[in-house]
Short mmCIF file of C-alpha atoms and ligand atoms in Angstrom, two decimals:
data_model
loop_
_atom_site.label_atom_id
_atom_site.label_comp_id
_atom_site.label_asym_id
_atom_site.label_seq_id
_atom_site.Cartn_x
_atom_site.Cartn_y
_atom_site.Cartn_z
CA UNK A 279 -83.89 -10.55 121.62
CA UNK A 280 -83.68 -10.10 125.29
CA UNK A 281 -80.11 -8.44 126.41
CA UNK A 282 -77.72 -11.31 127.72
CA UNK A 283 -75.08 -10.59 130.48
CA UNK A 284 -72.60 -12.91 132.20
CA UNK A 285 -74.50 -13.88 135.25
CA UNK A 286 -73.69 -16.86 137.80
CA UNK A 287 -76.49 -20.33 136.48
CA UNK A 288 -77.55 -20.18 140.38
CA UNK A 289 -78.33 -16.60 141.68
CA UNK A 290 -77.29 -16.29 145.19
CA UNK A 291 -80.40 -16.42 147.01
CA UNK A 292 -80.99 -20.34 145.17
CA UNK A 293 -77.15 -21.58 146.17
CA UNK A 294 -77.65 -19.69 150.02
CA UNK A 295 -81.24 -21.27 150.34
CA UNK A 296 -79.75 -24.86 149.27
CA UNK A 297 -76.97 -25.51 151.40
CA UNK A 298 -79.05 -24.01 154.02
CA UNK A 299 -81.91 -26.43 153.28
CA UNK A 300 -79.19 -29.28 152.80
CA UNK A 301 -77.82 -28.47 156.56
CA UNK A 302 -81.85 -28.22 157.82
CA UNK A 303 -83.11 -31.32 156.12
CA UNK A 304 -80.14 -33.50 157.64
CA UNK A 305 -81.36 -32.12 161.31
CA UNK A 306 -85.04 -32.79 160.43
CA UNK A 307 -84.49 -36.02 158.61
CA UNK A 308 -81.97 -37.70 161.72
CA UNK A 309 -84.18 -35.88 164.61
CA UNK A 310 -87.14 -37.24 163.17
CA UNK A 311 -86.03 -40.83 162.66
CA UNK A 312 -85.13 -40.86 166.51
CA UNK A 313 -88.59 -39.51 167.37
CA UNK A 314 -90.18 -42.24 164.47
CA UNK A 315 -88.46 -45.37 166.81
CA UNK A 316 -89.73 -44.17 169.97
CA UNK A 317 -93.64 -44.78 168.13
CA UNK A 318 -92.92 -46.75 164.87
CA UNK A 319 -95.32 -47.00 162.22
CA UNK A 320 -93.78 -49.96 160.57
CA UNK A 321 -92.43 -53.07 161.62
CA UNK A 322 -88.71 -51.40 161.59
CA UNK A 323 -86.78 -48.75 163.36
CA UNK A 324 -83.81 -46.55 162.59
CA UNK A 325 -80.71 -47.37 163.38
CA UNK A 326 -79.63 -45.35 166.67
CA UNK A 327 -76.53 -43.94 165.00
CA UNK A 328 -78.69 -42.42 161.75
CA UNK A 329 -80.80 -40.70 164.75
CA UNK A 330 -80.08 -36.68 166.41
CA UNK A 331 -80.84 -35.91 170.07
CA UNK A 332 -79.61 -39.12 171.81
CA UNK A 333 -82.79 -39.43 173.30
CA UNK A 334 -86.76 -38.97 172.39
CA UNK A 335 -86.74 -35.81 174.17
CA UNK A 336 -83.09 -34.42 172.39
CA UNK A 337 -84.74 -35.95 169.10
CA UNK A 338 -88.05 -33.49 169.68
CA UNK A 339 -86.05 -30.46 170.57
CA UNK A 340 -83.82 -31.02 167.51
CA UNK A 341 -86.36 -31.14 165.43
CA UNK A 342 -89.12 -28.42 166.66
CA UNK A 343 -86.03 -26.18 166.64
CA UNK A 344 -84.31 -27.12 162.85
CA UNK A 345 -88.10 -26.67 162.03
CA UNK A 346 -87.41 -23.10 161.99
CA UNK A 347 -84.64 -22.57 160.15
CA UNK A 348 -85.97 -25.35 157.43
CA UNK A 349 -89.50 -23.34 157.36
CA UNK A 350 -87.67 -19.94 157.22
CA UNK A 351 -85.22 -20.66 154.56
CA UNK A 352 -88.22 -22.73 152.57
CA UNK A 353 -90.25 -20.19 152.58
CA UNK A 354 -87.87 -16.98 151.50
CA UNK A 355 -87.16 -19.23 148.61
CA UNK A 356 -90.77 -20.05 147.78
CA UNK A 357 -91.44 -16.59 147.89
CA UNK A 358 -88.00 -15.50 146.00
CA UNK A 359 -88.82 -18.19 143.56
CA UNK A 360 -91.94 -16.70 142.26
CA UNK A 361 -91.27 -13.12 142.53
CA UNK A 362 -88.19 -13.73 140.81
CA UNK A 363 -89.64 -15.67 138.01
CA UNK A 364 -86.76 -18.04 138.70
CA UNK A 365 -89.53 -20.82 138.92
CA UNK A 366 -91.53 -19.87 135.91
CA UNK A 367 -87.91 -19.47 133.77
CA UNK A 368 -86.00 -22.81 135.33
CA UNK A 369 -88.72 -25.34 135.86
CA UNK A 370 -91.04 -24.44 133.06
CA UNK A 371 -92.30 -25.28 130.77
CA UNK A 372 -92.53 -29.05 131.60
CA UNK A 373 -95.00 -31.54 130.24
CA UNK A 374 -95.08 -35.53 130.76
CA UNK A 375 -93.96 -36.16 126.87
CA UNK A 376 -90.49 -34.46 127.43
CA UNK A 377 -90.71 -36.08 130.72
CA UNK A 378 -90.78 -39.56 129.44
CA UNK A 379 -88.13 -38.60 126.73
CA UNK A 380 -85.76 -37.16 129.21
CA UNK A 381 -86.18 -40.38 131.40
CA UNK A 382 -85.82 -43.06 128.57
CA UNK A 383 -82.35 -40.69 127.49
CA UNK A 384 -81.17 -40.79 131.01
CA UNK A 385 -81.39 -44.90 131.57
CA UNK A 386 -79.75 -45.47 128.25
CA UNK A 387 -76.97 -42.68 129.71
CA UNK A 388 -78.10 -40.94 126.58
CA UNK A 389 -78.81 -37.45 128.53
CA UNK A 390 -76.25 -34.69 127.35
CA UNK A 391 -76.45 -32.36 130.91
CA UNK A 392 -76.65 -28.85 129.60
CA UNK A 393 -74.96 -26.39 132.12
CA UNK A 394 -77.52 -23.42 131.35
CA UNK A 395 -80.50 -25.77 131.23
CA UNK A 396 -82.45 -28.34 133.52
CA UNK A 397 -83.16 -31.32 132.03
CA UNK A 398 -87.55 -32.09 131.94
CA UNK A 399 -86.07 -34.91 134.63
CA UNK A 400 -84.47 -32.53 136.67
CA UNK A 401 -87.24 -30.08 136.48
CA UNK A 402 -89.82 -32.85 137.41
CA UNK A 403 -87.23 -34.11 140.73
CA UNK A 404 -86.86 -30.23 141.65
CA UNK A 405 -90.81 -29.69 141.51
CA UNK A 406 -91.81 -32.99 143.34
CA UNK A 407 -89.00 -32.40 146.29
CA UNK A 408 -90.45 -29.01 146.75
CA UNK A 409 -94.13 -30.46 146.83
CA UNK A 410 -92.48 -32.95 149.49
CA UNK A 411 -91.44 -30.09 151.35
CA UNK A 412 -94.52 -28.10 151.58
CA UNK A 413 -96.49 -32.13 152.38
CA UNK A 414 -93.72 -32.11 155.05
CA UNK A 415 -94.10 -29.03 156.79
CA UNK A 416 -98.01 -29.01 156.66
CA UNK A 417 -98.44 -32.73 157.67
CA UNK A 418 -95.89 -31.43 160.48
CA UNK A 419 -97.89 -28.84 161.50
CA UNK A 420 -100.49 -31.44 162.00
CA UNK A 421 -99.37 -33.55 164.04
CA UNK A 422 -97.14 -30.94 165.84
CA UNK A 423 -100.51 -28.76 166.83
CA UNK A 424 -103.92 -30.93 166.28
CA UNK A 425 -105.83 -28.96 167.99
CA UNK A 426 -104.63 -25.18 166.70
CA UNK A 427 -104.50 -26.66 162.72
CA UNK A 428 -107.49 -29.01 163.60
CA UNK A 429 -108.64 -27.24 160.02
CA UNK A 430 -105.60 -29.16 158.42
CA UNK A 431 -105.56 -32.39 160.09
CA UNK A 432 -109.12 -32.37 158.85
CA UNK A 433 -107.63 -32.04 155.12
CA UNK A 434 -105.19 -34.76 155.69
CA UNK A 435 -107.77 -37.25 156.68
CA UNK A 436 -107.41 -37.11 160.47
CA UNK A 437 -103.98 -37.24 162.72
CA UNK A 438 -103.06 -40.81 162.05
CA UNK A 439 -103.70 -40.05 158.38
CA UNK A 440 -101.32 -37.11 158.66
CA UNK A 441 -98.38 -39.11 160.64
CA UNK A 442 -98.26 -41.10 156.91
CA UNK A 443 -97.97 -38.40 155.06
CA UNK A 444 -95.64 -37.08 156.99
CA UNK A 445 -93.62 -40.49 156.74
CA UNK A 446 -94.20 -40.44 153.17
CA UNK A 447 -92.66 -37.25 152.35
CA UNK A 448 -89.71 -37.74 154.31
CA UNK A 449 -89.28 -40.87 152.34
CA UNK A 450 -89.90 -38.95 148.97
CA UNK A 451 -87.21 -36.35 149.80
CA UNK A 452 -84.80 -38.96 151.06
CA UNK A 453 -85.24 -40.98 147.74
CA UNK A 454 -84.64 -37.85 145.31
CA UNK A 455 -81.87 -36.91 147.97
CA UNK A 456 -79.87 -40.15 146.93
CA UNK A 457 -81.13 -39.41 143.48
CA UNK A 458 -80.09 -36.41 143.23
CA UNK A 459 -76.36 -36.81 144.98
CA UNK A 460 -75.66 -39.35 142.65
CA UNK A 461 -76.20 -37.45 139.69
CA UNK A 462 -73.97 -34.84 140.89
CA UNK A 463 -71.26 -37.59 141.68
CA UNK A 464 -72.20 -38.57 137.87
CA UNK A 465 -71.79 -34.66 136.43
CA UNK A 466 -69.34 -33.30 139.57
CA UNK A 467 -68.86 -30.29 136.89
CA UNK A 468 -72.24 -28.99 138.63
CA UNK A 469 -70.99 -28.86 142.29
CA UNK A 470 -68.56 -25.83 142.28
CA UNK A 471 -70.96 -23.26 140.73
CA UNK A 472 -74.02 -24.52 142.84
CA UNK A 473 -71.42 -23.32 145.56
CA UNK A 474 -69.43 -20.62 144.42
CA UNK A 475 -71.89 -19.64 141.31
CA UNK A 476 -70.13 -18.88 137.88
CA UNK A 477 -70.91 -20.85 134.87
CA UNK A 478 -74.20 -19.00 133.47
CA UNK A 479 -75.56 -16.87 130.90
CA UNK A 480 -79.11 -15.94 131.33
CA UNK A 481 -81.94 -13.23 129.90
CA UNK A 482 -81.31 -9.97 132.10
CA UNK A 483 -85.00 -9.90 133.23
CA UNK A 484 -84.86 -12.52 135.89
CA UNK A 485 -84.00 -10.20 139.08
C1 HEM B 1896 -75.21 -33.20 149.67
C2 HEM B 1896 -76.04 -32.54 149.38
C3 HEM B 1896 -76.56 -32.18 147.72
C4 HEM B 1896 -75.90 -32.09 146.74
C5 HEM B 1896 -73.96 -32.50 146.91
C6 HEM B 1896 -76.62 -30.93 145.88
C7 HEM B 1896 -76.34 -30.20 144.47
C8 HEM B 1896 -76.69 -29.71 144.17
C9 HEM B 1896 -76.21 -29.03 142.70
C10 HEM B 1896 -74.54 -29.30 142.48
C11 HEM B 1896 -77.31 -28.75 141.89
C12 HEM B 1896 -77.57 -28.00 140.80
C13 HEM B 1896 -77.49 -28.89 139.56
C14 HEM B 1896 -77.29 -28.09 137.85
O1 HEM B 1896 -76.95 -27.31 138.10
O2 HEM B 1896 -77.89 -29.28 137.51
C15 HEM B 1896 -78.65 -28.76 142.52
C16 HEM B 1896 -79.96 -28.30 142.68
C17 HEM B 1896 -80.62 -28.02 143.36
N1 HEM B 1896 -80.90 -29.27 144.42
FE1 HEM B 1896 -79.37 -30.33 145.49
N2 HEM B 1896 -77.68 -31.27 146.71
C18 HEM B 1896 -77.60 -31.72 147.51
C19 HEM B 1896 -78.79 -32.09 148.64
C20 HEM B 1896 -79.84 -31.65 148.36
C21 HEM B 1896 -81.32 -31.69 149.03
C22 HEM B 1896 -81.50 -32.27 150.36
C23 HEM B 1896 -82.39 -30.93 148.51
C24 HEM B 1896 -83.75 -30.80 148.88
C25 HEM B 1896 -84.05 -31.71 150.23
C26 HEM B 1896 -82.05 -30.45 147.02
C27 HEM B 1896 -82.99 -29.77 146.53
C28 HEM B 1896 -82.30 -28.83 144.88
C29 HEM B 1896 -83.32 -28.34 144.35
C30 HEM B 1896 -84.33 -28.31 144.33
C31 HEM B 1896 -82.04 -27.73 143.26
C32 HEM B 1896 -82.50 -27.11 142.56
C33 HEM B 1896 -82.05 -25.67 142.76
C34 HEM B 1896 -83.20 -24.19 142.01
O3 HEM B 1896 -82.92 -24.29 140.70
O4 HEM B 1896 -83.59 -23.55 142.33
N3 HEM B 1896 -80.65 -30.46 147.05
N4 HEM B 1896 -78.16 -29.24 144.17
#
């Protein structure tokens, strides 16, 4: 049996990265909506109060500045998550069958929230939003520097298609955040330990 010692369920790097990511995502989405409004892909624009920067130049300045925080923080979290074994321990094992089972239970309000383990729906949602984040950064690089990243642009099927990928990945993140925040409101005891830690026992082999 592995040695067990008391420690926070959410390790410090997870908590710090999570909250930096929340601030960066809000800045990126709001400034991005302002940029979108200057040349909409669809038959709608975002309300001005939900945008950041005031005018197109300001929107772009915010987007390109916050981008560095989002990318650096995301890269650190991804590398730490792989090296420490965090992703392997917390997000796996995962199977479509388990997701279907837990989703069915959740929709009938019968899924108990275990404080020491993510359920399969949570695991799938966290992996899904990480994928959206990676797609956002890669498609964003393609739109920002299409000449320098011409290989990436080609991978996305061209500049116009990369814009759609960027938009739909943003939509995925926003949809995730809406569901995620509703879930936190339904199980509020998860919030303090994501801020100050505490509340978990786990095998000591996660560094
Ligand atoms: C105000 C907004 C947010 C709140 C209140 C919030 C709250 C939380 C809480 C309480 C948990 C822990 C859940 C548990 O222990 O069962 C969590 C985990 C997580 N959240 Fe959020 N969150 C917010 C925004 C976001 C955003 C914007 C993203 C990404 C786009 C995000 C991604 C994640 C991920 C990936 C995890 C799992 C972290 C891990 O274990 O590595 N959250 N969040």
